[in-house]
Amino acid sequence: MLRRDRWALAGAVTIAVLGLAAVAADLLTAIEGQDPYSYRTEALDPRTGGPAGALGGVSGEHWFGVEPLTGRDLFAIVVHGARTSFLIGLAATLVSVVLGTLVGAAAGYRGGWVDRVVTWTADVFLGFPYLIFMIALGAVVPGHVSRPLLLVLVIGFFGWPSIARIVRAQVLTLKKRNFVSAARILGASPWQVFRTELLPNLWAPIIVVATLSIPGNIGLEAALSFLGVGIPPPTPSWGRTISTAVDWVSTEPMFLFFPGIALFLATWAFTVFGDGLRDALDPKTDVRR
């Protein structure tokens, strides 16, 4: 069971802590007395523009130090960046799951030309250099378009093929079962069969693949922001903060450490939790860790 998997439990606890930090970002920064937008030039060294004091300016007023050149509070940037990353990662995964489940179920249940078209389209999408497309799209889309919404739609749209393949394989097996055949004989429509007979038996693999997709989507948002085509300033973003911190890593390594470790913990936690969840929902797997 899942509670016997110590790594999965550690991942679940880490997700809970980061999720709580994202939800309570305003409260946490209010307790600290800072926000992610105000410039604090008094916290900077006037000679170099870097944080004044040791460890990147870590102090009782600035728990993670401050951002070079601006003096913005790094703790506020990290916790508000968690909100940005989690919202985009979860929302993009939801889009992928909905599209992949509907398309995969249609392909597996209907078969024939529908299955061939879906399979061919999924193969094309899986081989398509979507990262280059996302970079190009982010560069040409007008500035008035909501960038978080654009990222959610684009990342979610390119994430459906892997989910559709898993759902299709499950439906191909389930549609041969007696309860599905009985529903069809009794005159149930394809939508009724999907909703009442197939979907309840698809939740386990859908939940697992969705959980394992979240860290990839969070990382993809961070990568796009790192390249300058993701979340625009001044909205906090782990990827853009890491991109800025690269120029300061030799003199202010703490500026890179905190957003970097936050991104690492988020992707690690969802990955190990998803692995544990997959093992727990697979009756053939005996978890002994």
Short mmCIF file of C-alpha atoms in Angstrom, two decimals:
data_model
loop_
_atom_site.label_atom_id
_atom_site.label_comp_id
_atom_site.label_asym_id
_atom_site.label_seq_id
_atom_site.Cartn_x
_atom_site.Cartn_y
_atom_site.Cartn_z
CA MET A 1 0.00 0.00 0.00
CA LEU A 2 0.99 3.62 -0.48
CA ARG A 3 1.66 4.26 3.20
CA ARG A 4 4.32 1.54 3.14
CA ASP A 5 6.27 3.39 0.44
CA ARG A 6 8.48 5.83 2.34
CA TRP A 7 9.62 7.66 -0.77
CA ALA A 8 6.04 8.20 -1.94
CA LEU A 9 5.09 9.47 1.51
CA ALA A 10 8.07 11.83 1.48
CA GLY A 11 6.94 13.08 -1.93
CA ALA A 12 3.37 13.55 -0.68
CA VAL A 13 4.57 15.55 2.33
CA THR A 14 6.78 17.72 0.10
CA ILE A 15 3.88 18.36 -2.29
CA ALA A 16 1.68 19.30 0.67
CA VAL A 17 4.29 21.72 2.05
CA LEU A 18 4.92 23.38 -1.31
CA GLY A 19 1.20 23.48 -2.08
CA LEU A 20 0.47 25.07 1.29
CA ALA A 21 3.23 27.62 0.66
CA ALA A 22 1.68 28.44 -2.72
CA VAL A 23 -1.83 28.83 -1.31
CA ALA A 24 -0.65 30.84 1.71
CA ALA A 25 1.95 32.90 -0.18
CA ASP A 26 0.27 36.20 0.68
CA LEU A 27 0.03 35.28 4.35
CA LEU A 28 3.62 34.05 4.55
CA THR A 29 5.03 37.15 2.92
CA ALA A 30 2.84 39.32 5.15
CA ILE A 31 4.34 37.59 8.19
CA GLU A 32 7.80 38.27 6.79
CA GLY A 33 6.77 41.84 6.06
CA GLN A 34 7.73 41.74 2.38
CA ASP A 35 6.20 41.25 -1.06
CA PRO A 36 7.61 40.05 -4.41
CA TYR A 37 7.22 43.37 -6.24
CA SER A 38 8.74 46.10 -4.06
CA TYR A 39 12.28 47.22 -4.80
CA ARG A 40 14.46 47.39 -1.68
CA THR A 41 17.55 49.25 -2.79
CA GLU A 42 18.59 49.76 0.83
CA ALA A 43 19.24 46.00 1.00
CA LEU A 44 21.81 46.23 -1.82
CA ASP A 45 25.51 46.97 -1.84
CA PRO A 46 25.77 50.33 -3.67
CA ARG A 47 29.15 49.39 -5.14
CA THR A 48 28.18 46.10 -6.81
CA GLY A 49 24.39 46.07 -6.94
CA GLY A 50 24.43 42.71 -5.19
CA PRO A 51 22.80 41.95 -1.83
CA ALA A 52 24.37 43.60 1.18
CA GLY A 53 25.48 41.12 3.81
CA ALA A 54 26.40 37.46 3.75
CA LEU A 55 24.47 34.60 2.07
CA GLY A 56 22.80 36.82 -0.46
CA GLY A 57 21.39 39.18 2.14
CA VAL A 58 19.69 36.53 4.30
CA SER A 59 18.39 38.19 7.47
CA GLY A 60 15.39 38.43 9.76
CA GLU A 61 13.78 40.80 7.27
CA HIS A 62 14.67 38.79 4.17
CA TRP A 63 14.53 35.06 4.94
CA PHE A 64 16.02 33.95 1.59
CA GLY A 65 17.94 37.16 0.90
CA VAL A 66 17.19 39.61 -1.91
CA GLU A 67 17.41 39.75 -5.67
CA PRO A 68 20.51 41.54 -7.02
CA LEU A 69 20.00 44.95 -8.66
CA THR A 70 16.36 45.23 -7.50
CA GLY A 71 16.45 44.19 -3.84
CA ARG A 72 13.16 42.31 -4.20
CA ASP A 73 12.61 39.77 -1.47
CA LEU A 74 13.65 36.31 -2.65
CA PHE A 75 11.43 34.38 -0.22
CA ALA A 76 8.39 36.24 -1.56
CA ILE A 77 9.49 35.50 -5.13
CA VAL A 78 9.93 31.79 -4.39
CA VAL A 79 6.59 31.23 -2.62
CA HIS A 80 4.64 33.27 -5.15
CA GLY A 81 6.56 31.46 -7.89
CA ALA A 82 5.31 28.20 -6.38
CA ARG A 83 1.77 29.45 -6.91
CA THR A 84 2.55 30.27 -10.55
CA SER A 85 4.22 26.90 -11.23
CA PHE A 86 1.57 24.83 -9.47
CA LEU A 87 -1.34 26.61 -11.13
CA ILE A 88 0.12 26.25 -14.62
CA GLY A 89 1.35 22.70 -14.04
CA LEU A 90 -1.96 21.48 -12.62
CA ALA A 91 -4.15 23.35 -15.11
CA ALA A 92 -2.10 22.16 -18.11
CA THR A 93 -2.28 18.60 -16.80
CA LEU A 94 -6.07 18.92 -16.48
CA VAL A 95 -6.31 20.04 -20.10
CA SER A 96 -4.14 17.11 -21.22
CA VAL A 97 -6.12 14.60 -19.16
CA VAL A 98 -9.50 15.76 -20.47
CA LEU A 99 -8.34 15.75 -24.11
CA GLY A 100 -6.38 12.52 -23.80
CA THR A 101 -9.18 10.67 -22.01
CA LEU A 102 -11.86 11.67 -24.50
CA VAL A 103 -9.71 11.06 -27.59
CA GLY A 104 -8.21 7.82 -26.28
CA ALA A 105 -11.57 6.44 -25.20
CA ALA A 106 -13.09 7.28 -28.58
CA ALA A 107 -10.23 5.57 -30.41
CA GLY A 108 -10.38 2.43 -28.27
CA TYR A 109 -14.16 2.13 -28.21
CA ARG A 110 -15.00 3.04 -31.80
CA GLY A 111 -11.98 1.42 -33.46
CA GLY A 112 -11.74 1.45 -37.24
CA TRP A 113 -10.84 4.71 -38.95
CA VAL A 114 -11.27 6.68 -35.72
CA ASP A 115 -8.59 4.57 -34.04
CA ARG A 116 -6.26 4.89 -37.04
CA VAL A 117 -6.63 8.69 -37.20
CA VAL A 118 -6.08 9.11 -33.46
CA THR A 119 -3.07 6.78 -33.44
CA TRP A 120 -1.49 8.54 -36.43
CA THR A 121 -2.14 11.98 -34.94
CA ALA A 122 -0.68 10.94 -31.57
CA ASP A 123 2.45 9.64 -33.30
CA VAL A 124 2.85 12.95 -35.15
CA PHE A 125 2.44 14.95 -31.94
CA LEU A 126 4.89 12.77 -30.04
CA GLY A 127 7.51 13.32 -32.73
CA PHE A 128 6.80 17.02 -33.18
CA PRO A 129 9.44 19.46 -31.78
CA TYR A 130 6.84 21.15 -29.60
CA LEU A 131 9.37 23.04 -27.49
CA ILE A 132 10.57 24.97 -30.55
CA PHE A 133 6.95 25.66 -31.48
CA MET A 134 6.22 26.93 -27.95
CA ILE A 135 9.25 29.22 -28.03
CA ALA A 136 8.23 30.63 -31.41
CA LEU A 137 4.61 31.04 -30.32
CA GLY A 138 5.63 32.80 -27.12
CA ALA A 139 7.76 35.20 -29.12
CA VAL A 140 5.05 36.23 -31.61
CA VAL A 141 1.89 36.26 -29.48
CA PRO A 142 0.82 39.85 -28.67
CA GLY A 143 1.57 41.09 -25.18
CA HIS A 144 -2.09 41.66 -24.29
CA VAL A 145 -2.80 37.91 -24.46
CA SER A 146 -2.78 36.30 -21.03
CA ARG A 147 0.54 34.45 -20.89
CA PRO A 148 -0.46 32.02 -18.07
CA LEU A 149 -3.58 31.03 -20.01
CA LEU A 150 -1.55 30.63 -23.20
CA LEU A 151 0.97 28.39 -21.42
CA VAL A 152 -1.81 26.26 -19.92
CA LEU A 153 -3.49 25.75 -23.30
CA VAL A 154 -0.31 25.10 -25.28
CA ILE A 155 1.36 22.80 -22.73
CA GLY A 156 -1.93 20.98 -22.15
CA PHE A 157 -2.61 20.61 -25.86
CA PHE A 158 0.74 18.96 -26.53
CA GLY A 159 0.41 16.66 -23.54
CA TRP A 160 -2.64 14.65 -24.58
CA PRO A 161 -1.04 11.94 -26.83
CA SER A 162 0.67 9.96 -24.05
CA ILE A 163 -2.52 9.98 -21.98
CA ALA A 164 -4.63 9.04 -25.00
CA ARG A 165 -2.43 6.02 -25.69
CA ILE A 166 -2.82 4.69 -22.15
CA VAL A 167 -6.58 5.28 -22.13
CA ARG A 168 -6.96 3.67 -25.56
CA ALA A 169 -5.12 0.54 -24.43
CA GLN A 170 -7.31 0.27 -21.34
CA VAL A 171 -10.52 0.77 -23.31
CA LEU A 172 -9.52 -1.89 -25.86
CA THR A 173 -9.36 -4.35 -22.96
CA LEU A 174 -12.46 -3.13 -21.12
CA LYS A 175 -14.79 -3.10 -24.12
CA LYS A 176 -14.45 -6.89 -24.37
CA ARG A 177 -15.74 -7.32 -20.82
CA ASN A 178 -19.25 -8.65 -20.27
CA PHE A 179 -20.58 -5.59 -18.44
CA VAL A 180 -19.71 -3.36 -21.40
CA SER A 181 -21.27 -5.76 -23.89
CA ALA A 182 -24.39 -5.96 -21.75
CA ALA A 183 -24.71 -2.18 -21.64
CA ARG A 184 -24.48 -1.96 -25.41
CA ILE A 185 -27.04 -4.75 -25.88
CA LEU A 186 -29.44 -2.89 -23.59
CA GLY A 187 -29.20 0.12 -25.90
CA ALA A 188 -26.82 2.41 -24.02
CA SER A 189 -25.29 5.14 -26.18
CA PRO A 190 -21.51 5.37 -26.59
CA TRP A 191 -21.46 8.33 -24.18
CA GLN A 192 -23.48 6.39 -21.58
CA VAL A 193 -21.15 3.40 -21.93
CA PHE A 194 -18.14 5.66 -21.49
CA ARG A 195 -19.59 7.53 -18.51
CA THR A 196 -21.10 4.63 -16.56
CA GLU A 197 -19.05 1.59 -17.57
CA LEU A 198 -15.62 2.65 -18.86
CA LEU A 199 -14.74 5.81 -16.93
CA PRO A 200 -15.07 4.28 -13.42
CA ASN A 201 -12.52 1.64 -14.47
CA LEU A 202 -10.18 4.21 -16.03
CA TRP A 203 -9.71 6.45 -12.99
CA ALA A 204 -6.72 4.57 -11.58
CA PRO A 205 -4.48 4.78 -14.70
CA ILE A 206 -5.67 8.34 -15.42
CA ILE A 207 -4.77 9.52 -11.91
CA VAL A 208 -1.35 7.87 -12.11
CA VAL A 209 -0.43 9.27 -15.52
CA ALA A 210 -1.75 12.71 -14.53
CA THR A 211 0.39 12.73 -11.38
CA LEU A 212 3.45 11.74 -13.39
CA SER A 213 2.70 14.45 -15.98
CA ILE A 214 2.59 17.31 -13.47
CA PRO A 215 6.37 17.55 -12.85
CA GLY A 216 7.05 17.61 -16.59
CA ASN A 217 4.57 20.44 -17.06
CA ILE A 218 6.01 22.40 -14.14
CA GLY A 219 9.49 21.92 -15.60
CA LEU A 220 8.29 22.94 -19.06
CA GLU A 221 6.82 26.19 -17.72
CA ALA A 222 10.09 26.86 -15.91
CA ALA A 223 12.08 26.15 -19.07
CA LEU A 224 9.96 28.52 -21.15
CA SER A 225 10.24 31.23 -18.50
CA PHE A 226 13.98 30.58 -18.33
CA LEU A 227 14.17 31.22 -22.08
CA GLY A 228 12.17 34.43 -21.74
CA VAL A 229 8.97 33.29 -23.48
CA GLY A 230 7.05 32.10 -20.44
CA ILE A 231 5.69 34.13 -17.56
CA PRO A 232 6.60 37.81 -18.11
CA PRO A 233 7.91 40.05 -15.34
CA PRO A 234 7.04 41.13 -12.73
CA THR A 235 4.97 37.99 -12.06
CA PRO A 236 7.18 35.67 -9.96
CA SER A 237 8.40 32.57 -11.79
CA TRP A 238 10.99 30.01 -10.76
CA GLY A 239 12.28 29.63 -14.30
CA ARG A 240 12.79 33.33 -14.93
CA THR A 241 14.40 33.78 -11.50
CA ILE A 242 16.81 30.92 -12.23
CA SER A 243 17.61 32.49 -15.60
CA THR A 244 18.48 35.79 -13.92
CA ALA A 245 20.43 34.02 -11.18
CA VAL A 246 22.74 32.30 -13.69
CA ASP A 247 24.51 35.61 -14.30
CA TRP A 248 25.18 35.95 -10.56
CA VAL A 249 26.04 32.38 -9.64
CA SER A 250 29.76 33.09 -9.21
CA THR A 251 29.20 35.97 -6.78
CA GLU A 252 25.73 35.31 -5.26
CA PRO A 253 25.07 31.54 -5.39
CA MET A 254 22.19 31.77 -2.89
CA PHE A 255 20.19 33.64 -5.52
CA LEU A 256 20.24 30.46 -7.62
CA PHE A 257 20.00 28.01 -4.73
CA PHE A 258 16.54 28.81 -3.34
CA PRO A 259 14.47 28.85 -6.58
CA GLY A 260 16.56 25.96 -7.92
CA ILE A 261 15.92 23.77 -4.88
CA ALA A 262 12.21 24.68 -4.94
CA LEU A 263 11.92 23.56 -8.58
CA PHE A 264 13.90 20.40 -7.86
CA LEU A 265 11.76 19.50 -4.84
CA ALA A 266 8.51 20.05 -6.76
CA THR A 267 9.50 17.85 -9.71
CA TRP A 268 11.08 15.20 -7.44
CA ALA A 269 8.06 15.06 -5.14
CA PHE A 270 5.48 14.60 -7.90
CA THR A 271 7.67 12.00 -9.62
CA VAL A 272 8.25 9.78 -6.56
CA PHE A 273 4.64 10.19 -5.44
CA GLY A 274 3.41 9.23 -8.91
CA ASP A 275 5.69 6.18 -8.93
CA GLY A 276 4.39 5.13 -5.52
CA LEU A 277 0.80 5.71 -6.57
CA ARG A 278 1.32 3.56 -9.65
CA ASP A 279 2.76 0.75 -7.53
CA ALA A 280 -0.08 1.02 -5.01
CA LEU A 281 -2.77 0.85 -7.70
CA ASP A 282 -1.09 -2.05 -9.52
CA PRO A 283 -2.08 -5.31 -7.81
CA LYS A 284 0.89 -7.07 -9.37
CA THR A 285 3.37 -4.79 -7.57
CA ASP A 286 4.54 -5.55 -4.08
CA VAL A 287 6.12 -2.45 -2.58
CA ARG A 288 8.89 -3.23 -0.07
CA ARG A 289 10.89 -0.08 0.60
#
